[in-house]
């Protein structure tokens, strides 16, 4: 049985050009063909503007592909965690994590006892201790630190129970210890729950150390998907970033 959980075939991505006709598109990347496996964490690296966020949005179904094919277009198969710093006044942790159950709820949106159990389990999986979960569920989202908020949003993605989780800069607002903790958590979830986790990040050092594979994107020139060691050996990072990023002093 194939272990591939998400794949693309000659996928061309971009976005509408608001200054031109509706049919016009700004193409960001062309002919992207790759496969991601269940049980692996892949970090997507590349300079700003190369199309990382556009690719995530396309895979998540938030914007249409210009051409080509990709799997898992059903929203129930993909959970997405975005990079925006969220502020939710008067919204409890329970309500945030419960958003992950809405694809499964009834027409009226009611949560079953099974849904409630999944919400609590999802919080526990991201490090909220079992004895404190009832208190955490009732607490307000905005009362938590940035690191805790990020873990709560990951819990929301886990509550959705999808085989694929996409994350756009999940460590952008965190200090170094919390960046390490979040990426360690995501790696553990991929390996222990057999999920495919694709992360767009600028955390080069942590991505090299913790990811199973790197999806390296070069502006206008496509992608390379391989281990960090092989990409370094082939000088792929220099080509993608236009400089020797491992020798900042030149």
PDB file of C-alpha atoms in Angstrom:
ATOM      1  CA  UNK A   1       0.000   0.000   0.000  1.00  0.00           C
ATOM      2  CA  UNK A   2       1.285   3.447  -0.909  1.00  0.00           C
ATOM      3  CA  UNK A   3       2.354   5.690   1.958  1.00  0.00           C
ATOM      4  CA  UNK A   4       1.729   8.856  -0.082  1.00  0.00           C
ATOM      5  CA  UNK A   5      -0.874  11.091   1.560  1.00  0.00           C
ATOM      6  CA  UNK A   6      -0.707  14.222  -0.591  1.00  0.00           C
ATOM      7  CA  UNK A   7       0.653  14.703  -4.080  1.00  0.00           C
ATOM      8  CA  UNK A   8       0.731  17.172  -6.959  1.00  0.00           C
ATOM      9  CA  UNK A   9       1.170  16.715 -10.679  1.00  0.00           C
ATOM     10  CA  UNK A  10       2.389  19.654 -12.783  1.00  0.00           C
ATOM     11  CA  UNK A  11       0.694  22.060 -10.403  1.00  0.00           C
ATOM     12  CA  UNK A  12       0.876  25.732 -11.403  1.00  0.00           C
ATOM     13  CA  UNK A  13       0.001  28.208  -8.646  1.00  0.00           C
ATOM     14  CA  UNK A  14      -0.663  31.928  -8.502  1.00  0.00           C
ATOM     15  CA  UNK A  15      -3.359  34.469  -7.823  1.00  0.00           C
ATOM     16  CA  UNK A  16      -5.752  36.756  -9.619  1.00  0.00           C
ATOM     17  CA  UNK A  17      -4.434  40.058 -10.984  1.00  0.00           C
ATOM     18  CA  UNK A  18      -6.905  42.639  -9.701  1.00  0.00           C
ATOM     19  CA  UNK A  19      -5.524  45.261 -12.090  1.00  0.00           C
ATOM     20  CA  UNK A  20      -6.358  43.195 -15.155  1.00  0.00           C
ATOM     21  CA  UNK A  21      -9.232  40.999 -16.289  1.00  0.00           C
ATOM     22  CA  UNK A  22     -10.652  38.392 -13.942  1.00  0.00           C
ATOM     23  CA  UNK A  23      -9.173  35.658 -16.114  1.00  0.00           C
ATOM     24  CA  UNK A  24      -5.640  37.034 -15.746  1.00  0.00           C
ATOM     25  CA  UNK A  25      -3.340  35.375 -13.267  1.00  0.00           C
ATOM     26  CA  UNK A  26       0.009  36.166 -11.722  1.00  0.00           C
ATOM     27  CA  UNK A  27       1.871  32.857 -11.880  1.00  0.00           C
ATOM     28  CA  UNK A  28       4.133  32.253  -8.888  1.00  0.00           C
ATOM     29  CA  UNK A  29       5.376  28.713  -9.608  1.00  0.00           C
ATOM     30  CA  UNK A  30       4.871  26.329 -12.515  1.00  0.00           C
ATOM     31  CA  UNK A  31       4.715  22.553 -12.905  1.00  0.00           C
ATOM     32  CA  UNK A  32       5.223  21.518  -9.285  1.00  0.00           C
ATOM     33  CA  UNK A  33       5.233  17.738  -8.955  1.00  0.00           C
ATOM     34  CA  UNK A  34       5.937  16.119  -5.587  1.00  0.00           C
ATOM     35  CA  UNK A  35       4.590  13.630  -3.061  1.00  0.00           C
ATOM     36  CA  UNK A  36       4.483  13.770   0.737  1.00  0.00           C
ATOM     37  CA  UNK A  37       4.221  10.688   2.917  1.00  0.00           C
ATOM     38  CA  UNK A  38       2.208   9.831   5.980  1.00  0.00           C
ATOM     39  CA  UNK A  39       4.282   9.932   9.136  1.00  0.00           C
ATOM     40  CA  UNK A  40       6.732  12.628   8.069  1.00  0.00           C
ATOM     41  CA  UNK A  41       7.307  16.287   8.855  1.00  0.00           C
ATOM     42  CA  UNK A  42       8.432  18.319   5.865  1.00  0.00           C
ATOM     43  CA  UNK A  43       9.681  21.895   6.236  1.00  0.00           C
ATOM     44  CA  UNK A  44       9.246  24.206   3.257  1.00  0.00           C
ATOM     45  CA  UNK A  45      12.056  26.736   2.892  1.00  0.00           C
ATOM     46  CA  UNK A  46      12.759  29.510   0.416  1.00  0.00           C
ATOM     47  CA  UNK A  47      13.146  33.288   0.172  1.00  0.00           C
ATOM     48  CA  UNK A  48      10.201  35.663   0.524  1.00  0.00           C
ATOM     49  CA  UNK A  49       7.985  35.779  -2.531  1.00  0.00           C
ATOM     50  CA  UNK A  50       8.873  32.325  -3.823  1.00  0.00           C
ATOM     51  CA  UNK A  51       5.354  30.966  -3.298  1.00  0.00           C
ATOM     52  CA  UNK A  52       5.374  29.104   0.019  1.00  0.00           C
ATOM     53  CA  UNK A  53       2.146  30.621   1.342  1.00  0.00           C
ATOM     54  CA  UNK A  54       0.531  30.434  -2.095  1.00  0.00           C
ATOM     55  CA  UNK A  55       1.265  26.713  -2.276  1.00  0.00           C
ATOM     56  CA  UNK A  56      -0.191  26.109   1.195  1.00  0.00           C
ATOM     57  CA  UNK A  57      -3.331  28.095   0.343  1.00  0.00           C
ATOM     58  CA  UNK A  58      -3.755  26.136  -2.881  1.00  0.00           C
ATOM     59  CA  UNK A  59      -3.305  22.757  -1.201  1.00  0.00           C
ATOM     60  CA  UNK A  60      -5.773  23.786   1.507  1.00  0.00           C
ATOM     61  CA  UNK A  61      -8.362  24.773  -1.103  1.00  0.00           C
ATOM     62  CA  UNK A  62      -8.400  28.460  -0.157  1.00  0.00           C
ATOM     63  CA  UNK A  63      -7.517  29.470  -3.708  1.00  0.00           C
ATOM     64  CA  UNK A  64      -7.771  27.556  -6.978  1.00  0.00           C
ATOM     65  CA  UNK A  65      -4.806  26.140  -8.829  1.00  0.00           C
ATOM     66  CA  UNK A  66      -4.110  27.732 -12.192  1.00  0.00           C
ATOM     67  CA  UNK A  67      -3.491  24.309 -13.708  1.00  0.00           C
ATOM     68  CA  UNK A  68      -2.383  20.825 -12.772  1.00  0.00           C
ATOM     69  CA  UNK A  69      -3.632  18.367 -10.197  1.00  0.00           C
ATOM     70  CA  UNK A  70      -3.372  17.806  -6.456  1.00  0.00           C
ATOM     71  CA  UNK A  71      -4.921  15.389  -4.005  1.00  0.00           C
ATOM     72  CA  UNK A  72      -6.975  15.977  -0.843  1.00  0.00           C
ATOM     73  CA  UNK A  73      -9.179  18.818  -2.023  1.00  0.00           C
ATOM     74  CA  UNK A  74     -11.795  17.860   0.594  1.00  0.00           C
ATOM     75  CA  UNK A  75     -11.546  20.203   3.601  1.00  0.00           C
ATOM     76  CA  UNK A  76     -12.043  17.248   5.938  1.00  0.00           C
ATOM     77  CA  UNK A  77      -8.673  15.857   4.842  1.00  0.00           C
ATOM     78  CA  UNK A  78      -6.562  18.947   5.538  1.00  0.00           C
ATOM     79  CA  UNK A  79      -6.183  21.165   8.607  1.00  0.00           C
ATOM     80  CA  UNK A  80      -4.553  24.580   8.152  1.00  0.00           C
ATOM     81  CA  UNK A  81      -2.792  26.691  10.797  1.00  0.00           C
ATOM     82  CA  UNK A  82      -2.021  30.223   9.618  1.00  0.00           C
ATOM     83  CA  UNK A  83       0.649  32.622  10.813  1.00  0.00           C
ATOM     84  CA  UNK A  84      -1.514  35.605  11.790  1.00  0.00           C
ATOM     85  CA  UNK A  85      -1.306  36.709  15.423  1.00  0.00           C
ATOM     86  CA  UNK A  86      -4.909  36.138  16.452  1.00  0.00           C
ATOM     87  CA  UNK A  87      -6.847  38.138  19.020  1.00  0.00           C
ATOM     88  CA  UNK A  88     -10.174  36.646  20.117  1.00  0.00           C
ATOM     89  CA  UNK A  89     -11.815  38.667  22.831  1.00  0.00           C
ATOM     90  CA  UNK A  90     -14.207  36.717  25.039  1.00  0.00           C
ATOM     91  CA  UNK A  91     -13.456  33.466  23.186  1.00  0.00           C
ATOM     92  CA  UNK A  92     -12.563  30.492  25.340  1.00  0.00           C
ATOM     93  CA  UNK A  93      -9.947  27.883  24.584  1.00  0.00           C
ATOM     94  CA  UNK A  94     -12.770  25.376  24.248  1.00  0.00           C
ATOM     95  CA  UNK A  95     -14.464  27.444  21.542  1.00  0.00           C
ATOM     96  CA  UNK A  96     -11.219  27.803  19.561  1.00  0.00           C
ATOM     97  CA  UNK A  97     -10.428  24.074  19.605  1.00  0.00           C
ATOM     98  CA  UNK A  98     -14.085  23.232  18.927  1.00  0.00           C
ATOM     99  CA  UNK A  99     -13.783  24.956  15.537  1.00  0.00           C
ATOM    100  CA  UNK A 100     -11.867  21.876  14.432  1.00  0.00           C
ATOM    101  CA  UNK A 101     -14.974  19.724  14.989  1.00  0.00           C
ATOM    102  CA  UNK A 102     -17.359  21.794  12.868  1.00  0.00           C
ATOM    103  CA  UNK A 103     -16.879  19.715   9.671  1.00  0.00           C
ATOM    104  CA  UNK A 104     -18.349  16.794  11.632  1.00  0.00           C
ATOM    105  CA  UNK A 105     -21.155  18.440  13.589  1.00  0.00           C
ATOM    106  CA  UNK A 106     -24.860  18.323  12.871  1.00  0.00           C
ATOM    107  CA  UNK A 107     -26.796  20.919  10.888  1.00  0.00           C
ATOM    108  CA  UNK A 108     -27.296  22.901  14.101  1.00  0.00           C
ATOM    109  CA  UNK A 109     -23.584  22.758  14.906  1.00  0.00           C
ATOM    110  CA  UNK A 110     -24.012  20.970  18.213  1.00  0.00           C
ATOM    111  CA  UNK A 111     -21.100  19.128  19.804  1.00  0.00           C
ATOM    112  CA  UNK A 112     -21.547  15.529  20.900  1.00  0.00           C
ATOM    113  CA  UNK A 113     -19.907  13.879  23.896  1.00  0.00           C
ATOM    114  CA  UNK A 114     -17.444  12.309  21.435  1.00  0.00           C
ATOM    115  CA  UNK A 115     -16.598  15.771  20.087  1.00  0.00           C
ATOM    116  CA  UNK A 116     -15.980  17.043  23.607  1.00  0.00           C
ATOM    117  CA  UNK A 117     -13.687  14.105  24.332  1.00  0.00           C
ATOM    118  CA  UNK A 118     -11.708  14.760  21.130  1.00  0.00           C
ATOM    119  CA  UNK A 119     -11.338  18.444  22.070  1.00  0.00           C
ATOM    120  CA  UNK A 120      -9.928  17.537  25.494  1.00  0.00           C
ATOM    121  CA  UNK A 121      -7.636  14.862  24.020  1.00  0.00           C
ATOM    122  CA  UNK A 122      -6.311  17.311  21.423  1.00  0.00           C
ATOM    123  CA  UNK A 123      -5.319  19.785  24.124  1.00  0.00           C
ATOM    124  CA  UNK A 124      -3.658  17.040  26.101  1.00  0.00           C
ATOM    125  CA  UNK A 125      -1.657  15.993  23.025  1.00  0.00           C
ATOM    126  CA  UNK A 126      -0.143  19.482  22.721  1.00  0.00           C
ATOM    127  CA  UNK A 127       1.010  19.555  26.311  1.00  0.00           C
ATOM    128  CA  UNK A 128      -1.855  20.811  28.432  1.00  0.00           C
ATOM    129  CA  UNK A 129      -1.811  18.555  31.486  1.00  0.00           C
ATOM    130  CA  UNK A 130      -4.869  16.374  31.981  1.00  0.00           C
ATOM    131  CA  UNK A 131      -5.541  17.756  35.458  1.00  0.00           C
ATOM    132  CA  UNK A 132      -5.661  21.333  34.149  1.00  0.00           C
ATOM    133  CA  UNK A 133      -7.703  20.741  30.985  1.00  0.00           C
ATOM    134  CA  UNK A 134     -11.121  21.655  32.478  1.00  0.00           C
ATOM    135  CA  UNK A 135      -9.665  24.951  33.689  1.00  0.00           C
ATOM    136  CA  UNK A 136      -7.870  25.568  30.386  1.00  0.00           C
ATOM    137  CA  UNK A 137     -11.042  24.850  28.397  1.00  0.00           C
ATOM    138  CA  UNK A 138     -12.898  27.565  30.277  1.00  0.00           C
ATOM    139  CA  UNK A 139     -10.076  30.109  30.106  1.00  0.00           C
ATOM    140  CA  UNK A 140      -9.985  32.846  27.493  1.00  0.00           C
ATOM    141  CA  UNK A 141      -7.740  32.397  24.480  1.00  0.00           C
ATOM    142  CA  UNK A 142      -6.294  35.912  24.834  1.00  0.00           C
ATOM    143  CA  UNK A 143      -5.189  35.169  28.415  1.00  0.00           C
ATOM    144  CA  UNK A 144      -2.503  32.789  27.141  1.00  0.00           C
ATOM    145  CA  UNK A 145       1.041  33.484  25.980  1.00  0.00           C
ATOM    146  CA  UNK A 146       1.966  33.390  22.280  1.00  0.00           C
ATOM    147  CA  UNK A 147       3.503  29.954  22.723  1.00  0.00           C
ATOM    148  CA  UNK A 148       0.374  28.621  24.416  1.00  0.00           C
ATOM    149  CA  UNK A 149      -1.844  30.180  21.747  1.00  0.00           C
ATOM    150  CA  UNK A 150       0.143  28.406  19.058  1.00  0.00           C
ATOM    151  CA  UNK A 151      -0.296  25.079  20.831  1.00  0.00           C
ATOM    152  CA  UNK A 152      -4.041  25.753  21.138  1.00  0.00           C
ATOM    153  CA  UNK A 153      -4.278  26.388  17.389  1.00  0.00           C
ATOM    154  CA  UNK A 154      -2.401  23.139  16.742  1.00  0.00           C
ATOM    155  CA  UNK A 155      -4.898  21.427  19.070  1.00  0.00           C
ATOM    156  CA  UNK A 156      -7.695  22.833  16.888  1.00  0.00           C
ATOM    157  CA  UNK A 157      -6.017  21.252  13.857  1.00  0.00           C
ATOM    158  CA  UNK A 158      -5.691  17.943  15.720  1.00  0.00           C
ATOM    159  CA  UNK A 159      -9.370  18.063  16.707  1.00  0.00           C
ATOM    160  CA  UNK A 160     -10.199  18.149  13.007  1.00  0.00           C
ATOM    161  CA  UNK A 161      -8.609  14.669  12.809  1.00  0.00           C
ATOM    162  CA  UNK A 162      -7.169  15.083   9.332  1.00  0.00           C
ATOM    163  CA  UNK A 163      -4.347  13.023   7.805  1.00  0.00           C
ATOM    164  CA  UNK A 164      -2.633  16.241   6.657  1.00  0.00           C
ATOM    165  CA  UNK A 165      -1.794  19.401   8.626  1.00  0.00           C
ATOM    166  CA  UNK A 166      -0.432  22.475   6.849  1.00  0.00           C
ATOM    167  CA  UNK A 167       1.182  25.259   8.885  1.00  0.00           C
ATOM    168  CA  UNK A 168       2.279  28.683   7.668  1.00  0.00           C
ATOM    169  CA  UNK A 169       5.094  30.091   9.842  1.00  0.00           C
ATOM    170  CA  UNK A 170       3.845  28.500  13.089  1.00  0.00           C
ATOM    171  CA  UNK A 171       6.827  29.835  15.076  1.00  0.00           C
ATOM    172  CA  UNK A 172       6.847  33.389  13.691  1.00  0.00           C
ATOM    173  CA  UNK A 173       5.898  35.131  16.963  1.00  0.00           C
ATOM    174  CA  UNK A 174       7.699  32.848  19.398  1.00  0.00           C
ATOM    175  CA  UNK A 175      10.995  33.053  21.254  1.00  0.00           C
ATOM    176  CA  UNK A 176      13.687  30.436  20.647  1.00  0.00           C
ATOM    177  CA  UNK A 177      12.685  27.920  23.356  1.00  0.00           C
ATOM    178  CA  UNK A 178       9.065  27.957  22.204  1.00  0.00           C
ATOM    179  CA  UNK A 179      10.099  27.658  18.532  1.00  0.00           C
ATOM    180  CA  UNK A 180      12.007  24.504  19.401  1.00  0.00           C
ATOM    181  CA  UNK A 181       9.141  23.118  21.491  1.00  0.00           C
ATOM    182  CA  UNK A 182       6.546  23.701  18.764  1.00  0.00           C
ATOM    183  CA  UNK A 183       8.620  22.065  16.018  1.00  0.00           C
ATOM    184  CA  UNK A 184       9.483  19.142  18.297  1.00  0.00           C
ATOM    185  CA  UNK A 185       5.777  18.752  19.024  1.00  0.00           C
ATOM    186  CA  UNK A 186       4.885  18.732  15.325  1.00  0.00           C
ATOM    187  CA  UNK A 187       7.589  16.174  14.547  1.00  0.00           C
ATOM    188  CA  UNK A 188       6.322  13.925  17.339  1.00  0.00           C
ATOM    189  CA  UNK A 189       2.728  14.221  16.122  1.00  0.00           C
ATOM    190  CA  UNK A 190       3.759  13.301  12.583  1.00  0.00           C
ATOM    191  CA  UNK A 191       5.664  10.224  13.716  1.00  0.00           C
ATOM    192  CA  UNK A 192       3.325   9.005  16.461  1.00  0.00           C
ATOM    193  CA  UNK A 193       0.002   9.694  14.706  1.00  0.00           C
ATOM    194  CA  UNK A 194       1.181   8.939  11.158  1.00  0.00           C
ATOM    195  CA  UNK A 195       0.196  12.393   9.929  1.00  0.00           C
ATOM    196  CA  UNK A 196       1.691  14.363   7.074  1.00  0.00           C
ATOM    197  CA  UNK A 197       2.820  17.746   8.386  1.00  0.00           C
ATOM    198  CA  UNK A 198       4.005  20.419   5.948  1.00  0.00           C
ATOM    199  CA  UNK A 199       5.416  23.595   7.494  1.00  0.00           C
ATOM    200  CA  UNK A 200       6.351  26.832   5.766  1.00  0.00           C
ATOM    201  CA  UNK A 201       9.144  28.365   7.819  1.00  0.00           C
ATOM    202  CA  UNK A 202      12.206  30.611   7.879  1.00  0.00           C
ATOM    203  CA  UNK A 203      13.703  28.622  10.774  1.00  0.00           C
ATOM    204  CA  UNK A 204      16.583  27.241   8.704  1.00  0.00           C
ATOM    205  CA  UNK A 205      18.600  25.746  11.560  1.00  0.00           C
ATOM    206  CA  UNK A 206      15.615  24.069  13.209  1.00  0.00           C
ATOM    207  CA  UNK A 207      14.258  22.813   9.887  1.00  0.00           C
ATOM    208  CA  UNK A 208      17.594  21.212   9.033  1.00  0.00           C
ATOM    209  CA  UNK A 209      17.778  19.554  12.442  1.00  0.00           C
ATOM    210  CA  UNK A 210      14.184  18.388  12.911  1.00  0.00           C
ATOM    211  CA  UNK A 211      12.505  17.821   9.539  1.00  0.00           C
ATOM    212  CA  UNK A 212      12.385  14.451   7.822  1.00  0.00           C
ATOM    213  CA  UNK A 213      12.727  16.148   4.447  1.00  0.00           C
ATOM    214  CA  UNK A 214      13.057  19.685   3.109  1.00  0.00           C
ATOM    215  CA  UNK A 215      10.868  21.130   0.355  1.00  0.00           C
ATOM    216  CA  UNK A 216      13.155  23.850  -1.019  1.00  0.00           C
ATOM    217  CA  UNK A 217      11.521  26.438  -3.249  1.00  0.00           C
ATOM    218  CA  UNK A 218      13.460  28.667  -5.662  1.00  0.00           C
ATOM    219  CA  UNK A 219      11.696  31.805  -6.980  1.00  0.00           C
ATOM    220  CA  UNK A 220      10.254  31.043 -10.409  1.00  0.00           C
ATOM    221  CA  UNK A 221      12.258  27.838 -10.740  1.00  0.00           C
ATOM    222  CA  UNK A 222      10.248  25.225  -8.899  1.00  0.00           C
ATOM    223  CA  UNK A 223      11.085  23.012  -5.957  1.00  0.00           C
ATOM    224  CA  UNK A 224      13.417  20.322  -4.725  1.00  0.00           C
ATOM    225  CA  UNK A 225      12.243  17.789  -2.161  1.00  0.00           C
ATOM    226  CA  UNK A 226      14.986  15.826  -0.429  1.00  0.00           C
ATOM    227  CA  UNK A 227      16.836  15.314   2.826  1.00  0.00           C
ATOM    228  CA  UNK A 228      18.673  18.278   4.291  1.00  0.00           C
ATOM    229  CA  UNK A 229      22.033  16.518   3.895  1.00  0.00           C
ATOM    230  CA  UNK A 230      21.557  15.840   0.198  1.00  0.00           C
ATOM    231  CA  UNK A 231      20.371  19.382  -0.514  1.00  0.00           C
ATOM    232  CA  UNK A 232      23.462  20.770   1.210  1.00  0.00           C
ATOM    233  CA  UNK A 233      25.743  18.432  -0.724  1.00  0.00           C
ATOM    234  CA  UNK A 234      24.282  19.584  -4.042  1.00  0.00           C
ATOM    235  CA  UNK A 235      24.529  23.285  -3.107  1.00  0.00           C
ATOM    236  CA  UNK A 236      20.782  23.644  -3.577  1.00  0.00           C
ATOM    237  CA  UNK A 237      20.410  26.227  -0.801  1.00  0.00           C
ATOM    238  CA  UNK A 238      22.848  28.612  -2.494  1.00  0.00           C
ATOM    239  CA  UNK A 239      20.844  28.382  -5.710  1.00  0.00           C
ATOM    240  CA  UNK A 240      17.541  28.987  -3.931  1.00  0.00           C
ATOM    241  CA  UNK A 241      18.655  31.917  -1.761  1.00  0.00           C
ATOM    242  CA  UNK A 242      21.235  33.419  -4.111  1.00  0.00           C
ATOM    243  CA  UNK A 243      23.985  33.288  -1.503  1.00  0.00           C
ATOM    244  CA  UNK A 244      25.892  30.923   0.753  1.00  0.00           C
ATOM    245  CA  UNK A 245      23.546  31.017   3.735  1.00  0.00           C
ATOM    246  CA  UNK A 246      25.819  28.730   5.728  1.00  0.00           C
ATOM    247  CA  UNK A 247      28.688  31.239   5.541  1.00  0.00           C
ATOM    248  CA  UNK A 248      27.183  34.642   6.404  1.00  0.00           C
ATOM    249  CA  UNK A 249      30.607  36.294   6.624  1.00  0.00           C
ATOM    250  CA  UNK A 250      31.262  35.451   3.000  1.00  0.00           C
TER     251      UNK A 250
END
